[in-house]
PDB file of C-alpha atoms in Angstrom:
ATOM      1  CA  MET A  23     117.437 132.730  76.867  1.00 87.00           C
ATOM      2  CA  LYS A  24     119.007 130.394  74.235  1.00 91.00           C
ATOM      3  CA  ALA A  25     116.694 127.604  72.743  1.00 90.00           C
ATOM      4  CA  SER A  26     118.592 124.890  74.509  1.00 89.00           C
ATOM      5  CA  ASP A  27     118.368 126.559  77.767  1.00 91.00           C
ATOM      6  CA  LYS A  28     114.565 126.969  77.421  1.00 94.00           C
ATOM      7  CA  LYS A  29     114.041 123.250  76.416  1.00 94.00           C
ATOM      8  CA  ARG A  30     116.384 122.095  79.192  1.00 93.00           C
ATOM      9  CA  PHE A  31     114.228 124.081  81.801  1.00 94.00           C
ATOM     10  CA  GLU A  32     111.049 122.823  80.217  1.00 95.00           C
ATOM     11  CA  MET A  33     112.143 119.342  80.575  1.00 92.00           C
ATOM     12  CA  THR A  34     113.466 120.027  84.220  1.00 91.00           C
ATOM     13  CA  ALA A  35     109.803 121.250  84.980  1.00 92.00           C
ATOM     14  CA  GLU A  36     108.295 118.065  83.599  1.00 93.00           C
ATOM     15  CA  LEU A  37     110.394 116.101  85.807  1.00 92.00           C
ATOM     16  CA  PHE A  38     109.436 118.130  88.852  1.00 91.00           C
ATOM     17  CA  LYS A  39     105.611 117.693  88.015  1.00 93.00           C
ATOM     18  CA  ALA A  40     106.408 113.802  87.691  1.00 92.00           C
ATOM     19  CA  ILE A  41     107.814 113.634  91.023  1.00 92.00           C
ATOM     20  CA  GLY A  42     105.461 116.298  92.461  1.00 92.00           C
ATOM     21  CA  HIS A  43     103.149 114.007  94.420  1.00 96.00           C
ATOM     22  CA  PRO A  44     103.757 112.509  97.948  1.00 95.00           C
ATOM     23  CA  ASP A  45     102.985 109.062  96.966  1.00 97.00           C
ATOM     24  CA  ARG A  46     105.255 109.142  93.839  1.00 97.00           C
ATOM     25  CA  LEU A  47     108.055 110.417  95.911  1.00 95.00           C
ATOM     26  CA  ALA A  48     107.488 107.584  98.524  1.00 97.00           C
ATOM     27  CA  MET A  49     107.519 104.964  95.587  1.00 98.00           C
ATOM     28  CA  LEU A  50     110.740 106.583  94.476  1.00 97.00           C
ATOM     29  CA  GLU A  51     112.331 106.276  97.698  1.00 96.00           C
ATOM     30  CA  GLN A  52     111.122 102.468  98.270  1.00 97.00           C
ATOM     31  CA  LEU A  53     112.417 101.627  94.678  1.00 98.00           C
ATOM     32  CA  LEU A  54     115.854 102.947  95.658  1.00 96.00           C
ATOM     33  CA  GLU A  55     115.910  99.946  98.215  1.00 96.00           C
ATOM     34  CA  LYS A  56     115.128  97.379  95.743  1.00 97.00           C
ATOM     35  CA  PRO A  57     112.835  96.406  92.809  1.00 98.00           C
ATOM     36  CA  TRP A  58     109.187  96.024  93.675  1.00 98.00           C
ATOM     37  CA  CYS A  59     106.151  94.647  91.900  1.00 96.00           C
ATOM     38  CA  VAL A  60     103.112  96.941  91.775  1.00 95.00           C
ATOM     39  CA  CYS A  61     100.995  94.726  94.181  1.00 95.00           C
ATOM     40  CA  GLU A  62     103.666  94.889  96.919  1.00 96.00           C
ATOM     41  CA  LEU A  63     104.326  98.575  96.522  1.00 97.00           C
ATOM     42  CA  ALA A  64     100.809  99.461  96.646  1.00 97.00           C
ATOM     43  CA  GLN A  65     100.378  97.493  99.785  1.00 98.00           C
ATOM     44  CA  SER A  66     103.406  98.788 101.363  1.00 97.00           C
ATOM     45  CA  LEU A  67     102.223 102.447 100.705  1.00 97.00           C
ATOM     46  CA  GLY A  68      98.525 101.874 101.602  1.00 98.00           C
ATOM     47  CA  LEU A  69      97.393 102.473  97.926  1.00 98.00           C
ATOM     48  CA  ASN A  70      94.761 101.266  95.790  1.00 97.00           C
ATOM     49  CA  LYS A  71      96.755  98.955  92.987  1.00 96.00           C
ATOM     50  CA  SER A  72      95.288 101.056  90.224  1.00 96.00           C
ATOM     51  CA  VAL A  73      96.306 104.416  91.808  1.00 97.00           C
ATOM     52  CA  ALA A  74      99.802 102.748  92.160  1.00 98.00           C
ATOM     53  CA  SER A  75      99.842 101.721  88.600  1.00 96.00           C
ATOM     54  CA  LYS A  76      99.096 105.155  87.443  1.00 97.00           C
ATOM     55  CA  HIS A  77     101.930 106.782  89.565  1.00 98.00           C
ATOM     56  CA  LEU A  78     104.348 104.096  88.374  1.00 98.00           C
ATOM     57  CA  SER A  79     103.278 104.579  84.600  1.00 97.00           C
ATOM     58  CA  LEU A  80     104.049 108.480  84.867  1.00 97.00           C
ATOM     59  CA  LEU A  81     107.356 107.796  86.582  1.00 98.00           C
ATOM     60  CA  HIS A  82     108.180 105.249  83.782  1.00 98.00           C
ATOM     61  CA  SER A  83     107.287 107.738  81.226  1.00 96.00           C
ATOM     62  CA  MET A  84     109.725 110.137  82.463  1.00 96.00           C
ATOM     63  CA  GLY A  85     112.641 107.415  82.419  1.00 96.00           C
ATOM     64  CA  LEU A  86     112.972 107.409  86.069  1.00 97.00           C
ATOM     65  CA  ILE A  87     112.063 103.621  86.570  1.00 98.00           C
ATOM     66  CA  GLU A  88     112.009 100.846  84.145  1.00 98.00           C
ATOM     67  CA  MET A  89     109.621  97.861  84.200  1.00 96.00           C
ATOM     68  CA  GLU A  90     109.925  94.294  83.610  1.00 96.00           C
ATOM     69  CA  LYS A  91     107.371  91.516  83.102  1.00 94.00           C
ATOM     70  CA  LYS A  92     107.788  88.474  85.149  1.00 93.00           C
ATOM     71  CA  GLY A  93     104.824  85.987  84.501  1.00 93.00           C
ATOM     72  CA  THR A  94     101.781  88.054  85.515  1.00 92.00           C
ATOM     73  CA  GLN A  95     103.770  90.525  87.579  1.00 93.00           C
ATOM     74  CA  VAL A  96     105.529  93.605  86.314  1.00 94.00           C
ATOM     75  CA  ILE A  97     108.569  94.610  88.493  1.00 97.00           C
ATOM     76  CA  TYR A  98     109.530  98.198  88.551  1.00 98.00           C
ATOM     77  CA  GLU A  99     113.024  99.496  89.412  1.00 98.00           C
ATOM     78  CA  LEU A 100     114.621 102.903  89.939  1.00 98.00           C
ATOM     79  CA  VAL A 101     117.089 103.757  87.325  1.00 98.00           C
ATOM     80  CA  VAL A 102     117.854 107.290  88.111  1.00 95.00           C
ATOM     81  CA  PRO A 103     118.550 107.352  91.720  1.00 94.00           C
ATOM     82  CA  CYS A 104     119.998 110.921  91.941  1.00 93.00           C
ATOM     83  CA  VAL A 105     116.249 112.004  91.810  1.00 93.00           C
ATOM     84  CA  ILE A 106     116.106 110.790  95.616  1.00 90.00           C
ATOM     85  CA  GLU A 107     118.802 113.284  96.555  1.00 90.00           C
ATOM     86  CA  MET A 108     117.061 116.139  94.748  1.00 86.00           C
ATOM     87  CA  GLY A 109     113.842 115.322  96.711  1.00 83.00           C
ATOM     88  CA  LYS A 110     116.043 115.491 100.005  1.00 86.00           C
ATOM     89  CA  CYS A 111     117.608 118.577  99.114  1.00 85.00           C
ATOM     90  CA  SER A 112     114.410 120.332  98.318  1.00 86.00           C
ATOM     91  CA  TYR A 113     113.000 118.825 101.647  1.00 86.00           C
ATOM     92  CA  LEU A 114     116.097 120.382 103.448  1.00 87.00           C
ATOM     93  CA  ALA A 115     115.426 123.733 101.665  1.00 87.00           C
ATOM     94  CA  VAL A 116     111.977 123.898 102.777  1.00 85.00           C
ATOM     95  CA  LEU A 117     113.024 123.074 106.401  1.00 87.00           C
ATOM     96  CA  ALA A 118     115.498 125.650 106.447  1.00 87.00           C
ATOM     97  CA  GLU A 119     113.010 128.448 105.309  1.00 86.00           C
ATOM     98  CA  LYS A 120     110.392 127.201 107.893  1.00 84.00           C
ATOM     99  CA  LYS A 121     112.982 127.601 110.631  1.00 84.00           C
ATOM    100  CA  LYS A 122     113.895 131.060 109.296  1.00 83.00           C
ATOM    101  CA  ARG A 123     110.315 131.831 109.666  1.00 85.00           C
ATOM    102  CA  LEU A 124     109.993 130.752 113.189  1.00 85.00           C
ATOM    103  CA  GLU A 125     113.188 132.304 114.426  1.00 88.00           C
ATOM    104  CA  ALA A 126     111.785 135.755 112.920  1.00 76.00           C
TER     105      ALA A 126
END
């Protein structure tokens, strides 16, 4: 394996780890609609604000979302919307496999 391929696979695996939590996937999907402040996003998803902040911090560190401070609020915005399609594709793959198992 080439070093460049190995690095690419490592980076992709890190991305999957970052989005590999149901709450983070839900956050990304909501951020696809519009920018949200952490307090609104936490309330919408039924999360504690500090838990939501930790999830958002991880997504931000991966470059999936951007944050902008507006007064006392921090507004988060999705900047890599294709990550939502990746999640949907993964879900469809899981459904297809479950369907195969049920039919067997």
